[in-house]
Short mmCIF file of C-alpha atoms in Angstrom, two decimals:
data_model
loop_
_atom_site.label_atom_id
_atom_site.label_comp_id
_atom_site.label_asym_id
_atom_site.label_seq_id
_atom_site.Cartn_x
_atom_site.Cartn_y
_atom_site.Cartn_z
CA UNK A 168 207.69 156.76 204.42
CA UNK A 169 210.13 159.67 204.44
CA UNK A 170 211.00 158.64 200.89
CA UNK A 171 207.34 159.01 199.95
CA UNK A 172 207.21 162.50 201.45
CA UNK A 173 210.46 163.43 199.73
CA UNK A 174 209.11 162.37 196.35
CA UNK A 175 205.98 164.42 196.99
CA UNK A 176 208.16 167.40 197.87
CA UNK A 177 210.10 167.02 194.62
CA UNK A 178 206.88 166.87 192.63
CA UNK A 179 205.54 170.01 194.28
CA UNK A 180 208.81 171.76 193.52
CA UNK A 181 208.59 170.62 189.90
CA UNK A 182 205.01 171.90 189.64
CA UNK A 183 206.02 175.28 191.03
CA UNK A 184 204.12 175.04 194.30
CA UNK A 185 205.40 177.84 196.55
CA UNK A 186 207.96 176.51 199.03
CA UNK A 187 206.10 177.45 202.24
CA UNK A 188 202.97 175.63 201.05
CA UNK A 189 204.95 172.61 199.89
CA UNK A 190 206.74 172.46 203.22
CA UNK A 191 203.44 172.75 205.07
CA UNK A 192 201.87 169.89 203.11
CA UNK A 193 205.01 167.77 203.46
CA UNK A 194 205.09 168.34 207.23
CA UNK A 195 201.40 167.45 207.62
CA UNK A 196 201.79 164.34 205.50
CA UNK A 197 204.93 163.23 207.36
CA UNK A 198 203.18 163.68 210.72
CA UNK A 199 200.11 161.75 209.58
CA UNK A 200 202.21 158.93 208.16
CA UNK A 201 204.21 158.76 211.40
CA UNK A 202 200.98 158.60 213.46
CA UNK A 203 199.61 155.90 211.21
CA UNK A 204 202.81 153.88 211.43
CA UNK A 205 202.79 154.16 215.22
CA UNK A 206 199.28 152.71 215.27
CA UNK A 207 200.13 149.90 212.88
CA UNK A 208 198.30 151.47 209.93
CA UNK A 209 200.15 151.10 206.66
CA UNK A 210 200.62 153.88 204.13
CA UNK A 211 198.38 151.95 201.74
CA UNK A 212 195.57 151.87 204.28
CA UNK A 213 195.94 155.61 204.79
CA UNK A 214 196.49 156.69 201.20
CA UNK A 215 194.94 153.90 199.15
CA UNK A 216 196.69 153.09 195.88
CA UNK A 217 198.25 156.57 195.97
CA UNK A 218 200.78 155.09 198.36
CA UNK A 219 202.44 153.57 195.28
CA UNK A 220 202.36 156.72 193.18
CA UNK A 221 203.65 159.67 195.17
CA UNK A 222 203.93 161.96 192.14
CA UNK A 223 200.30 161.56 191.14
CA UNK A 224 199.22 161.89 194.74
CA UNK A 225 201.24 165.09 195.18
CA UNK A 226 199.98 166.55 191.91
CA UNK A 227 196.39 165.71 192.76
CA UNK A 228 196.63 167.27 196.22
CA UNK A 229 198.28 170.45 194.99
CA UNK A 230 195.90 170.69 192.05
CA UNK A 231 192.77 170.32 194.17
CA UNK A 232 194.11 172.83 196.65
CA UNK A 233 194.75 175.27 193.81
CA UNK A 234 198.38 175.97 194.65
CA UNK A 235 199.89 175.11 191.27
CA UNK A 236 200.67 178.30 189.36
CA UNK A 237 198.51 178.72 186.27
CA UNK A 238 200.38 178.05 183.03
CA UNK A 239 200.21 180.86 180.48
CA UNK A 240 196.95 180.74 178.59
CA UNK A 241 196.95 179.28 175.11
CA UNK A 242 195.91 182.62 173.67
CA UNK A 243 198.86 184.50 175.16
CA UNK A 244 201.17 181.63 174.26
CA UNK A 245 200.12 182.10 170.64
CA UNK A 246 200.38 185.89 170.70
CA UNK A 247 204.14 185.88 171.16
CA UNK A 248 204.83 183.73 168.10
CA UNK A 249 202.55 185.96 166.02
CA UNK A 250 204.67 188.98 166.90
CA UNK A 251 207.78 186.97 166.18
CA UNK A 252 206.41 185.76 162.88
CA UNK A 253 205.69 189.34 161.88
CA UNK A 254 209.13 190.57 162.85
CA UNK A 255 210.86 187.68 161.11
CA UNK A 256 208.83 188.12 157.94
CA UNK A 257 209.48 191.86 157.89
CA UNK A 258 213.22 191.37 158.37
CA UNK A 259 213.39 188.66 155.72
CA UNK A 260 211.45 190.73 153.18
CA UNK A 261 213.67 193.73 153.87
CA UNK A 262 216.80 191.63 153.36
CA UNK A 263 215.47 190.36 150.03
CA UNK A 264 214.37 193.80 148.82
CA UNK A 265 217.66 195.43 149.81
CA UNK A 266 219.64 192.63 148.18
CA UNK A 267 217.59 192.92 144.98
CA UNK A 268 218.06 196.67 144.86
CA UNK A 269 221.80 196.24 145.28
CA UNK A 270 221.96 193.47 142.73
CA UNK A 271 220.07 195.32 140.04
CA UNK A 272 222.74 197.91 139.54
CA UNK A 273 223.73 201.26 140.83
CA UNK A 274 222.06 202.30 144.04
CA UNK A 275 219.20 204.57 143.31
CA UNK A 276 218.99 206.24 146.62
CA UNK A 277 221.89 207.89 148.33
CA UNK A 278 222.47 209.67 151.56
CA UNK A 279 224.17 212.33 149.51
CA UNK A 280 221.38 214.79 149.58
CA UNK A 281 222.66 217.27 147.10
CA UNK A 282 224.41 217.13 143.82
CA UNK A 283 225.87 220.49 144.37
CA UNK A 284 229.53 221.00 143.83
CA UNK A 285 229.81 224.14 145.84
CA UNK A 286 233.08 224.49 147.58
CA UNK A 287 231.79 225.26 151.04
CA UNK A 288 230.84 221.63 151.73
CA UNK A 289 233.02 220.64 154.63
CA UNK A 290 232.55 216.88 154.54
CA UNK A 291 234.90 214.76 152.52
CA UNK A 292 234.01 215.22 148.95
CA UNK A 293 231.25 212.85 148.19
CA UNK A 294 231.09 213.72 144.59
CA UNK A 295 233.60 214.30 141.96
CA UNK A 296 232.87 217.07 139.60
CA UNK A 297 233.80 216.52 136.07
CA UNK A 298 233.49 219.62 134.01
CA UNK A 299 231.01 219.05 131.29
CA UNK A 300 232.33 219.21 127.83
CA UNK A 301 229.87 221.80 126.75
CA UNK A 302 226.69 222.85 128.46
CA UNK A 303 225.73 220.77 131.49
CA UNK A 304 227.93 219.60 134.27
CA UNK A 305 227.84 215.90 135.15
CA UNK A 306 227.79 214.59 138.68
CA UNK A 307 229.39 211.20 139.13
CA UNK A 308 228.79 209.25 142.33
CA UNK A 309 231.70 207.89 144.17
CA UNK A 310 231.99 205.07 146.69
CA UNK A 311 232.23 207.56 149.51
CA UNK A 312 228.49 207.91 149.56
CA UNK A 313 226.40 205.71 151.90
CA UNK A 314 223.62 204.10 149.91
CA UNK A 315 220.43 203.52 151.83
CA UNK A 316 220.26 200.01 150.39
CA UNK A 317 223.41 198.94 152.23
CA UNK A 318 222.16 200.41 155.50
CA UNK A 319 218.79 198.74 154.95
CA UNK A 320 220.46 195.41 154.28
CA UNK A 321 222.59 195.71 157.39
CA UNK A 322 219.63 196.62 159.61
CA UNK A 323 217.50 193.85 158.13
CA UNK A 324 220.21 191.26 158.80
CA UNK A 325 220.51 192.50 162.40
CA UNK A 326 216.73 192.30 162.77
CA UNK A 327 216.73 188.80 161.30
CA UNK A 328 219.43 187.68 163.74
CA UNK A 329 217.47 189.24 166.60
CA UNK A 330 214.31 187.45 165.59
CA UNK A 331 216.21 184.14 165.43
CA UNK A 332 217.43 184.79 168.96
CA UNK A 333 213.85 185.59 170.07
CA UNK A 334 212.61 182.39 168.48
CA UNK A 335 215.15 180.31 170.36
CA UNK A 336 214.37 182.11 173.64
CA UNK A 337 210.65 181.61 173.16
CA UNK A 338 211.18 177.94 172.34
CA UNK A 339 213.19 177.43 175.52
CA UNK A 340 210.61 179.16 177.72
CA UNK A 341 207.63 177.37 176.16
CA UNK A 342 205.80 175.08 178.64
CA UNK A 343 206.12 171.38 177.85
CA UNK A 344 203.32 169.87 175.82
CA UNK A 345 200.63 168.12 177.79
CA UNK A 346 201.02 164.35 177.72
CA UNK A 347 198.66 162.56 175.37
CA UNK A 348 195.83 160.95 177.25
CA UNK B 241 178.41 145.80 177.78
CA UNK B 242 180.07 147.27 180.82
CA UNK B 243 181.21 144.78 183.42
CA UNK B 244 179.80 144.91 186.92
CA UNK B 245 182.22 146.76 189.17
CA UNK B 246 183.90 144.68 191.87
CA UNK B 247 182.62 145.37 195.36
CA UNK B 248 185.52 147.54 196.56
CA UNK B 249 185.46 149.56 193.34
CA UNK B 250 181.74 150.18 193.68
CA UNK B 251 182.24 151.27 197.26
CA UNK B 252 184.91 153.68 196.13
CA UNK B 253 182.65 155.09 193.43
CA UNK B 254 179.72 155.44 195.80
CA UNK B 255 181.91 157.17 198.33
CA UNK B 256 183.40 159.57 195.82
CA UNK B 257 180.26 161.66 195.66
CA UNK B 258 179.75 161.96 199.39
CA UNK B 259 183.21 161.83 200.90
CA UNK B 260 183.35 165.61 201.15
CA UNK B 261 180.12 165.48 203.17
CA UNK B 262 181.59 162.79 205.39
CA UNK B 263 184.69 164.91 205.99
CA UNK B 264 182.62 167.99 206.78
CA UNK B 265 180.52 165.87 209.12
CA UNK B 266 183.43 164.44 211.10
CA UNK B 267 185.17 167.80 211.40
CA UNK B 268 181.86 169.34 212.48
CA UNK B 269 182.11 167.13 215.58
CA UNK B 270 185.26 169.01 216.46
CA UNK B 271 188.32 170.40 214.67
CA UNK B 272 190.53 167.62 213.36
CA UNK B 273 193.74 167.16 211.38
CA UNK B 274 194.09 164.79 208.44
CA UNK B 275 194.89 161.52 210.17
CA UNK B 276 192.39 162.23 212.94
CA UNK B 277 189.63 162.50 210.32
CA UNK B 278 190.73 159.20 208.80
CA UNK B 279 190.40 157.59 212.23
CA UNK B 280 186.93 159.06 212.78
CA UNK B 281 185.80 157.74 209.40
CA UNK B 282 187.31 154.35 210.14
CA UNK B 283 185.51 154.19 213.50
CA UNK B 284 182.24 154.50 211.54
CA UNK B 285 183.10 151.74 209.12
CA UNK B 286 184.72 153.74 206.33
CA UNK B 287 188.08 152.03 206.57
CA UNK B 288 188.98 152.60 202.95
CA UNK B 289 188.11 156.09 201.84
CA UNK B 290 188.99 155.32 198.27
CA UNK B 291 191.55 156.28 195.71
CA UNK B 292 193.61 159.32 196.37
CA UNK B 293 192.82 159.48 200.08
CA UNK B 294 191.31 162.46 201.83
CA UNK B 295 194.14 164.93 201.26
CA UNK B 296 193.19 166.19 197.79
CA UNK B 297 189.61 166.49 198.99
CA UNK B 298 190.67 168.53 202.00
CA UNK B 299 192.64 170.71 199.60
CA UNK B 300 189.56 171.30 197.48
CA UNK B 301 187.38 172.08 200.51
CA UNK B 302 190.00 174.59 201.62
CA UNK B 303 190.24 176.17 198.17
CA UNK B 304 186.45 176.47 197.98
CA UNK B 305 186.23 178.12 201.38
CA UNK B 306 184.28 175.23 202.90
CA UNK B 307 186.71 174.85 205.78
CA UNK B 308 188.70 177.05 208.09
CA UNK B 309 192.15 175.95 209.16
CA UNK B 310 194.56 176.76 211.90
CA UNK B 311 197.78 175.25 213.18
CA UNK B 312 198.21 173.90 216.65
CA UNK B 313 200.35 171.32 218.41
CA UNK B 314 198.63 167.97 218.92
CA UNK B 315 199.14 166.46 222.39
CA UNK B 316 202.64 167.83 222.69
CA UNK B 317 203.47 166.57 219.20
CA UNK B 318 204.32 168.57 216.13
CA UNK B 319 202.21 171.42 214.83
CA UNK B 320 199.24 170.07 212.91
CA UNK B 321 196.82 171.70 210.57
CA UNK B 322 193.33 171.53 212.01
CA UNK B 323 190.21 171.80 209.90
CA UNK B 324 186.68 172.85 210.83
CA UNK B 325 183.72 173.69 208.61
CA UNK B 326 183.22 177.32 207.71
CA UNK B 327 179.72 178.77 207.61
CA UNK B 328 179.65 178.00 203.87
CA UNK B 329 180.81 174.47 204.69
CA UNK B 330 178.02 173.99 207.22
CA UNK B 331 175.48 175.17 204.68
CA UNK B 332 176.95 172.83 202.05
CA UNK B 333 176.82 169.99 204.59
CA UNK B 334 173.14 170.62 205.35
CA UNK B 335 172.24 170.79 201.66
CA UNK B 336 174.38 167.77 200.85
CA UNK B 337 172.84 165.64 203.58
CA UNK B 338 169.40 166.53 202.30
CA UNK B 339 170.40 165.53 198.75
CA UNK B 340 172.02 162.34 199.97
CA UNK B 341 168.92 161.29 201.88
CA UNK B 342 166.69 161.97 198.88
CA UNK B 343 169.01 159.95 196.62
CA UNK B 344 169.32 157.14 199.15
CA UNK B 345 165.53 156.91 199.57
CA UNK B 346 165.01 156.83 195.80
CA UNK B 347 167.61 154.11 195.34
CA UNK B 348 166.13 152.19 198.28
CA UNK B 349 162.71 152.37 196.65
CA UNK B 350 164.16 150.71 193.57
CA UNK B 351 166.30 148.15 195.32
CA UNK B 352 164.10 147.34 198.33
CA UNK B 353 162.02 144.63 196.59
CA UNK B 354 165.17 142.72 195.67
CA UNK B 355 165.64 139.74 197.90
CA UNK B 356 169.24 139.04 198.63
CA UNK B 357 170.32 135.51 199.39
CA UNK B 358 173.80 135.09 200.68
CA UNK B 359 175.19 131.69 199.92
CA UNK B 360 178.07 130.78 202.11
#
C-alpha cells in the first residue's frame, strides 16, 4: 500500500501539484488505506479499479481538486513562436541583403561622413587624396573606412544566432503534446 | 446496437450521477474523513462506490466550495481531514435530492409495470 501512495506522490510531483497539497493528500490516503487494511478491507474494495492504476487515480484526484497548475494557453504558446518567426525572418533577410550589397561591388554607404581632405581631421586618414590632374580632385576610398554593409552583416548574423538560441530554448520549455485519445 | 451493461457496470453508472449527493448526505450526518464516509456508504448498501473511488469527488466538492474541511486527530490516530457540507453544499444537497426523487419517480412510472421473474 505504501508503494501505491508513493506512486501517487510521484505523479503529483510530475504534474506540478504543490508539495504541501501533495503531502496532505498522500497522508490522508495512507491513513485511509491503513484503516482499511486493519479492518480487512482491500485497496481494491476501497479504491475500485483505481487500485491498479495509481497514476490515473492520482491525476484524477488532483485534477478534480483543481490543484494541477494550468498549462500555458494555446494562444500564448503560439505568440512566442510568432515573435521568434519575425525575428528570425528579419535577421535572415538582413543577412541576405547585406551579403548581396557586399557582393555586388564597392560598398555604397560608408561611415566616412565627409569626403573632405582638410588637414584638421584627427582620426587616421580614412581617405587618400590624389591630386587631380587638372580641375577636380578625386577622393579614393581606402579599406580603413567601416562600410555599413559589413556592420549590418555582422549584426544580422548575431541576431540570427540569437534567434536560433531562442528557438532551441522555446522548444525545450514547450509542454509535451497531449497524448492522442 | 449497444450491448446491455453488466449489472455492476450499470450500478456504477447509476451511482455516478448521485454519488456527490450521497457523500454530502453522509457528511451531513456529522463531519467525516474519507474512509469514514466509505464506511457509512457501505453500511447503507453502497459497498462499491464505483470507478475512481470517492477521493476525486471529494476533491471536486472541495474545489466547488460545497464542503468545508478541517484537520483533526481521529481517536488518538493521525491527523485526518474532515469534511462537512458548506451552506452551498447543503443547498446543492436539497436541490439534488429533489431532482433525484423526481427522476426516480419518473423511471419507476416507466418500469413499474414490468414483472420481474427471478429464475434460480
